[in-house]
Coordinates of C-alpha atoms and ligand atoms in Angstrom, one line a residue:
M283 CA -10.0 -17.0 -14.3
R284 CA -9.7 -16.0 -10.3
A285 CA -6.8 -13.5 -8.4
A286 CA -6.9 -11.9 -5.3
A287 CA -6.0 -8.7 -4.1
R288 CA -5.4 -6.3 -1.1
A289 CA -5.4 -2.5 -1.0
Q290 CA -5.7 -0.5 2.1
P291 CA -7.8 2.7 2.9
N292 CA -6.4 6.2 2.4
I293 CA -7.6 9.8 4.6
A294 CA -8.0 12.2 2.2
L295 CA -5.9 15.9 3.6
I296 CA -7.5 18.0 1.3
K297 CA -11.0 16.5 0.6
Y298 CA -12.9 15.3 -2.4
W299 CA -16.7 16.5 -1.5
G300 CA -19.1 17.0 -4.6
K301 CA -19.2 15.5 -8.0
R302 CA -19.2 17.3 -11.4
D303 CA -20.7 14.4 -13.1
T304 CA -22.4 11.7 -11.5
E305 CA -23.0 9.3 -14.2
Q306 CA -19.2 9.1 -15.0
N307 CA -18.6 9.6 -11.2
L308 CA -15.9 12.8 -11.5
P309 CA -15.5 14.7 -8.6
A310 CA -16.1 18.6 -8.6
V311 CA -12.3 18.9 -6.7
G312 CA -8.8 17.8 -6.8
S313 CA -7.7 15.7 -3.6
I314 CA -5.1 14.8 -1.5
S315 CA -4.3 12.1 0.6
I316 CA -2.3 9.0 2.8
T317 CA -2.8 5.5 1.7
L318 CA -2.6 3.6 5.6
A319 CA -0.4 0.5 6.2
D320 CA -2.5 -1.7 8.5
L321 CA -6.0 -1.9 7.9
Y322 CA -7.1 -3.5 4.7
T323 CA -9.6 -5.1 2.7
T324 CA -8.8 -8.7 0.6
M325 CA -11.0 -8.9 -2.4
R326 CA -10.9 -12.7 -4.4
V327 CA -12.7 -12.4 -7.8
E328 CA -13.2 -15.8 -9.5
F329 CA -14.8 -15.6 -12.8
D330 CA -16.9 -18.8 -13.9
G331 CA -19.0 -19.4 -17.0
A332 CA -21.3 -21.8 -15.0
L333 CA -22.4 -19.1 -12.6
R334 CA -25.8 -17.7 -13.8
A335 CA -25.3 -14.4 -10.9
D336 CA -22.6 -12.4 -9.5
M337 CA -22.5 -13.3 -5.7
L338 CA -21.1 -11.2 -3.4
V339 CA -20.0 -12.1 0.2
V340 CA -18.5 -9.5 2.8
N341 CA -17.1 -10.7 6.1
D342 CA -18.3 -14.2 5.7
A343 CA -22.2 -12.9 5.1
E344 CA -24.2 -12.7 1.8
N345 CA -24.4 -9.0 0.9
A346 CA -27.2 -8.1 -1.5
A347 CA -27.1 -4.1 -1.0
M348 CA -23.8 -3.7 -2.3
L349 CA -23.8 -6.5 -5.3
P350 CA -25.3 -3.8 -7.9
R351 CA -22.4 -1.4 -7.4
V352 CA -19.7 -4.4 -7.5
S353 CA -21.3 -5.6 -10.6
R354 CA -21.3 -2.3 -12.2
C355 CA -17.7 -2.1 -11.6
L356 CA -17.0 -5.6 -13.0
D357 CA -18.8 -4.3 -15.5
A358 CA -16.2 -1.3 -16.3
V359 CA -13.1 -3.4 -15.8
V360 CA -13.9 -6.4 -18.0
G361 CA -16.9 -5.5 -20.1
V362 CA -20.7 -6.6 -19.9
D363 CA -20.4 -9.3 -21.8
R364 CA -18.5 -11.1 -19.0
S365 CA -18.7 -14.5 -17.5
R366 CA -20.8 -13.9 -13.9
A367 CA -18.3 -14.2 -10.4
A368 CA -18.1 -14.6 -7.1
I369 CA -16.5 -12.3 -4.9
T370 CA -15.4 -12.4 -1.5
S371 CA -14.1 -9.2 0.7
T372 CA -12.7 -9.9 4.0
G373 CA -11.5 -6.8 5.9
N374 CA -9.7 -6.4 9.6
F375 CA -11.6 -2.9 10.3
P376 CA -15.8 -2.0 10.6
I377 CA -17.2 -0.9 7.2
A378 CA -19.5 1.8 6.7
A379 CA -18.0 4.3 10.0
G380 CA -15.7 6.9 8.1
L381 CA -13.2 5.1 7.4
A382 CA -13.3 4.7 3.9
S383 CA -14.0 1.2 4.0
S384 CA -15.4 1.5 0.0
A385 CA -12.4 2.9 -1.3
S386 CA -10.1 -0.1 0.0
A387 CA -13.0 -2.3 -1.2
F388 CA -12.9 -0.6 -4.7
A389 CA -9.3 -0.4 -5.2
A390 CA -8.9 -3.9 -4.1
L391 CA -11.6 -5.4 -6.8
V392 CA -10.6 -3.4 -9.6
V393 CA -7.0 -4.9 -9.3
A394 CA -8.0 -8.6 -8.7
A395 CA -11.0 -8.8 -11.5
D396 CA -8.3 -6.9 -14.1
A397 CA -5.8 -9.8 -13.2
A398 CA -8.3 -12.6 -12.9
A399 CA -9.8 -11.5 -16.9
R400 CA -6.2 -10.8 -17.8
K401 CA -7.4 -7.2 -18.9
D402 CA -3.7 -5.5 -18.1
H403 CA -4.7 -2.3 -17.5
S404 CA -2.6 0.3 -16.5
R405 CA -2.0 1.5 -13.3
E406 CA -3.7 4.7 -14.2
Q407 CA -6.6 3.3 -15.9
L408 CA -7.2 0.9 -12.8
A409 CA -7.4 4.5 -10.9
S410 CA -10.0 5.6 -12.9
L411 CA -12.0 2.5 -12.8
A412 CA -11.8 2.4 -9.0
G413 CA -12.9 6.1 -9.2
M414 CA -15.8 5.5 -11.4
A415 CA -17.0 3.1 -8.5
S416 CA -16.2 5.2 -5.5
G417 CA -13.9 8.4 -5.9
S418 CA -11.9 8.2 -2.9
A419 CA -11.1 4.3 -3.9
A420 CA -8.8 5.7 -7.0
R421 CA -6.4 7.2 -4.1
S422 CA -5.9 3.7 -3.0
I423 CA -4.6 2.5 -5.9
Y424 CA -1.6 4.7 -5.0
G425 CA 0.8 4.6 -1.8
G426 CA 2.2 7.0 0.4
F427 CA 0.6 10.4 -0.4
A428 CA -1.2 10.5 -3.7
E429 CA -2.8 13.4 -5.6
L430 CA -6.0 12.9 -7.7
A431 CA -6.3 16.1 -10.2
N432 CA -9.1 17.0 -11.6
A433 CA -8.9 17.2 -15.6
D434 CA -11.9 17.7 -17.6
D435 CA -13.0 14.9 -18.5
A436 CA -10.9 12.3 -16.5
I437 CA -8.5 12.0 -13.0
T438 CA -5.1 11.7 -13.0
L439 CA -3.3 10.4 -10.4
S440 CA 0.4 10.7 -8.9
T441 CA 2.4 9.6 -5.8
L442 CA 3.8 12.9 -4.2
C443 CA 6.2 11.7 -1.5
P444 CA 6.0 7.2 -1.4
A445 CA 5.6 6.4 2.2
G446 CA 8.7 5.4 3.3
E447 CA 10.1 9.0 2.3
W448 CA 7.8 10.7 4.9
P449 CA 6.9 8.2 7.8
L450 CA 3.7 9.6 9.7
S451 CA 1.7 7.6 12.1
V452 CA -2.3 7.9 12.0
V453 CA -3.9 7.3 15.3
V454 CA -7.7 6.6 14.3
A455 CA -10.1 7.2 17.3
I456 CA -13.0 5.3 17.6
T457 CA -16.0 7.2 18.5
A458 CA -19.1 5.0 17.6
T459 CA -19.6 2.0 15.6
G460 CA -22.5 1.0 13.1
P461 CA -23.4 2.8 9.8
K462 CA -23.4 6.4 9.5
P463 CA -26.8 8.1 9.0
V464 CA -26.3 9.1 4.9
G465 CA -23.6 7.7 2.5
S466 CA -20.9 10.2 1.2
T467 CA -22.7 9.8 -2.7
E468 CA -26.0 11.3 -1.2
A469 CA -24.6 13.8 1.3
M470 CA -22.1 15.4 -1.9
E471 CA -25.5 16.0 -3.8
T472 CA -27.4 17.5 -0.8
S473 CA -24.7 19.4 -0.6
R474 CA -24.2 20.7 -4.1
E475 CA -27.9 21.3 -4.7
T476 CA -28.2 23.2 -1.3
S477 CA -25.2 24.5 0.7
P478 CA -25.0 28.0 0.4
F479 CA -20.8 27.3 0.4
Y480 CA -20.8 24.7 -1.7
A481 CA -19.3 27.1 -4.4
R482 CA -16.9 28.9 -2.4
W483 CA -15.3 25.3 -1.1
V484 CA -15.1 24.2 -4.8
E485 CA -13.4 27.6 -5.8
Q486 CA -11.3 27.8 -2.8
Q487 CA -9.9 24.4 -3.4
Q488 CA -7.0 24.9 -5.9
A489 CA -5.5 27.3 -3.0
D490 CA -5.4 24.4 -0.6
L491 CA -4.3 21.9 -2.9
D492 CA -1.3 23.9 -3.9
E493 CA -0.2 24.7 -0.3
A494 CA -0.8 21.3 0.9
R495 CA 1.6 19.5 -2.4
D496 CA 4.3 22.6 -1.0
A497 CA 3.8 21.2 2.7
I498 CA 4.6 17.8 1.6
Q499 CA 7.0 18.8 -1.0
S500 CA 9.3 20.6 1.5
R501 CA 8.3 18.2 4.5
D502 CA 6.5 20.8 6.3
F503 CA 4.3 19.3 9.0
A504 CA 3.0 22.4 10.7
R505 CA 1.9 23.8 7.3
L506 CA 0.4 20.5 6.5
G507 CA -1.3 20.3 9.6
N508 CA -2.7 23.7 9.4
V509 CA -3.8 23.3 5.8
A510 CA -5.7 20.0 6.2
E511 CA -7.8 21.1 9.5
H512 CA -8.7 24.2 7.4
N513 CA -10.1 22.2 4.7
C514 CA -11.6 19.4 6.6
L515 CA -13.6 21.9 8.9
K516 CA -14.2 23.8 5.7
M517 CA -15.8 20.7 4.4
H518 CA -18.3 19.8 7.2
S519 CA -19.4 23.7 7.2
V520 CA -20.6 23.1 3.6
M521 CA -22.5 19.6 5.6
W522 CA -23.7 21.5 8.2
A523 CA -25.3 24.1 5.9
S524 CA -27.0 21.6 3.8
R525 CA -30.7 21.2 4.0
P526 CA -31.1 18.8 5.2
P527 CA -28.1 19.3 7.5
M528 CA -25.7 16.4 8.0
V529 CA -23.1 16.1 11.0
Y530 CA -21.8 13.6 11.3
W531 CA -19.6 14.4 14.4
N532 CA -21.0 13.7 17.9
A533 CA -20.2 14.6 21.2
T534 CA -16.8 12.8 21.5
T535 CA -15.6 13.8 18.2
L536 CA -15.3 17.4 19.4
E537 CA -13.7 15.6 23.1
C538 CA -11.1 14.4 20.6
M539 CA -11.1 17.4 18.4
D540 CA -10.1 19.4 22.1
A541 CA -7.4 17.0 22.9
V542 CA -5.9 17.4 19.7
R543 CA -5.7 20.9 20.2
Q544 CA -4.5 20.5 24.1
M545 CA -1.4 18.6 22.6
Q546 CA -0.9 21.1 20.1
A547 CA -0.8 23.7 22.9
D548 CA 2.0 21.0 24.5
G549 CA 3.7 21.1 21.7
V550 CA 3.1 17.7 20.3
P551 CA 3.2 17.6 16.4
V552 CA -0.2 16.1 15.7
F553 CA -3.3 17.2 13.6
F554 CA -6.7 16.0 13.3
T555 CA -9.2 15.5 10.1
I556 CA -12.4 13.5 10.0
D557 CA -14.6 12.5 7.2
A558 CA -18.0 11.6 6.8
G559 CA -18.5 9.7 9.7
P560 CA -17.8 10.7 13.7
Q561 CA -14.2 9.2 13.9
L562 CA -11.5 11.6 14.6
K563 CA -8.1 10.7 12.8
A564 CA -5.2 12.4 14.5
V565 CA -2.0 12.1 11.8
C566 CA 1.5 12.7 14.2
E567 CA 5.3 12.2 13.8
P568 CA 6.0 9.0 14.4
A569 CA 8.0 10.3 17.8
A570 CA 4.2 11.6 18.8
V571 CA 2.5 8.5 18.9
D572 CA 2.7 6.8 21.8
T573 CA 1.3 10.5 23.4
V574 CA -1.5 10.7 20.9
R575 CA -2.5 7.2 21.3
E576 CA -2.7 7.2 25.2
R577 CA -4.6 10.7 25.5
L578 CA -7.0 9.8 22.6
A579 CA -7.7 6.7 24.4
A580 CA -8.1 8.4 27.9
T581 CA -10.4 10.9 25.8
P582 CA -14.3 10.3 27.3
G583 CA -16.3 8.2 24.9
V584 CA -13.6 7.0 22.7
E585 CA -14.9 3.7 22.3
A586 CA -11.2 2.3 20.6
V587 CA -8.0 3.6 18.9
M588 CA -6.4 2.4 16.2
V589 CA -2.7 3.1 15.0
T590 CA -1.2 2.6 12.1
G591 CA 1.8 4.2 9.5
L592 CA 1.2 4.9 5.7
G593 CA 1.7 1.9 2.9
G594 CA 1.7 1.0 -0.4
G595 CA -1.1 0.7 -3.1
A596 CA -3.4 -1.9 -4.1
R597 CA -1.6 -5.1 -5.0
L598 CA -1.9 -8.5 -6.1
I599 CA -1.5 -11.4 -3.3
D600 CA -1.0 -14.9 -3.5
D601 CA -4.6 -17.1 -4.2
D602 CA -4.6 -20.2 -2.6
Ligands
DP6_1110 C1 -15.6 12.3 2.9 O1 -15.6 8.2 -2.2 O2 -17.0 7.4 -0.3 O3 -14.2 10.8 2.4 O4 -17.8 8.5 -5.0 O5 -19.9 8.4 -3.9 O6 -18.4 6.7 -3.6 P1 -18.1 8.6 -3.4 O7 -18.0 9.0 -2.3 P2 -16.7 8.4 -1.6 O8 -16.2 9.9 -0.7 C2 -15.4 10.4 0.2 C3 -15.9 11.5 0.6 C4 -14.5 12.0 1.7 C5 -13.8 12.8 1.8 C6 -12.6 12.1 0.8 O9 -12.4 10.7 0.8 O10 -11.9 12.5 0.1

């Protein structure tokens, strides 16, 4: 009754921001992401009839704060009458800093729990279960360029292009570490309830999805970058105009944005995206990765840079 799985975070190029059903955690909009290769979370799940309560250890420390969300996710995958579980999570990148650690964590968790309890859910079902725990986690079940489409009462996922078929690179500029001021779940609800731009954001999403899908299918880097930056800045405008306002950027985030703009002016194939945190993610063609890494690392205030390619979806690993 035990299994281990590994999943990588994904970065949305066309963002998920807002829910239409908070009970089921269904998104208000579809999204398109790239799954990363070299950052990961490993989840080990062991169901044990002798345990009286679930136990969660994250990076060697017991974590009571995340436990209720993890327990609910296990209930959804296995059933509420399941045995209690010991869950161990380890990752190789900072948690809660806008790097989608919840996406890789919950994608790995559902895959490990499904195998440990021999439930044999399909990949689509695993994606729905991961999405109930954290919307963006559904996309980390899939690799490469993944689209989450928003149907009437469910989500559906598809791979638009496998990782190896359009091998882009991602340079993450870390501008601050530590937890973010407001979590995405709460911030999305504040946006829905108070931002004067929220309705327009939802209304325009289909056009951005269509344009990005086309750009991916025709491997048109400039067009993809253009719509991804537009979609990112539009999402942040929704946040900035919320009450209270939610500003996830710091001065260094803006410096990094400026560095990307300068590289674009110099003809470097690169674009940026930013999630609910202060890190800037620069997506570039592999030939440009050294330039992008050096220019972002040299930007005042940048604490560290991480470089990765695109990778596959969540998978089981040997548990010994
Ligand atoms: C800005 O998936 O963390 O990264 O469903 O409430 O857990 P919950 O939200 P979450 O939100 C991700 C928001 C985003 C954009 C994106 O990844 O699409």
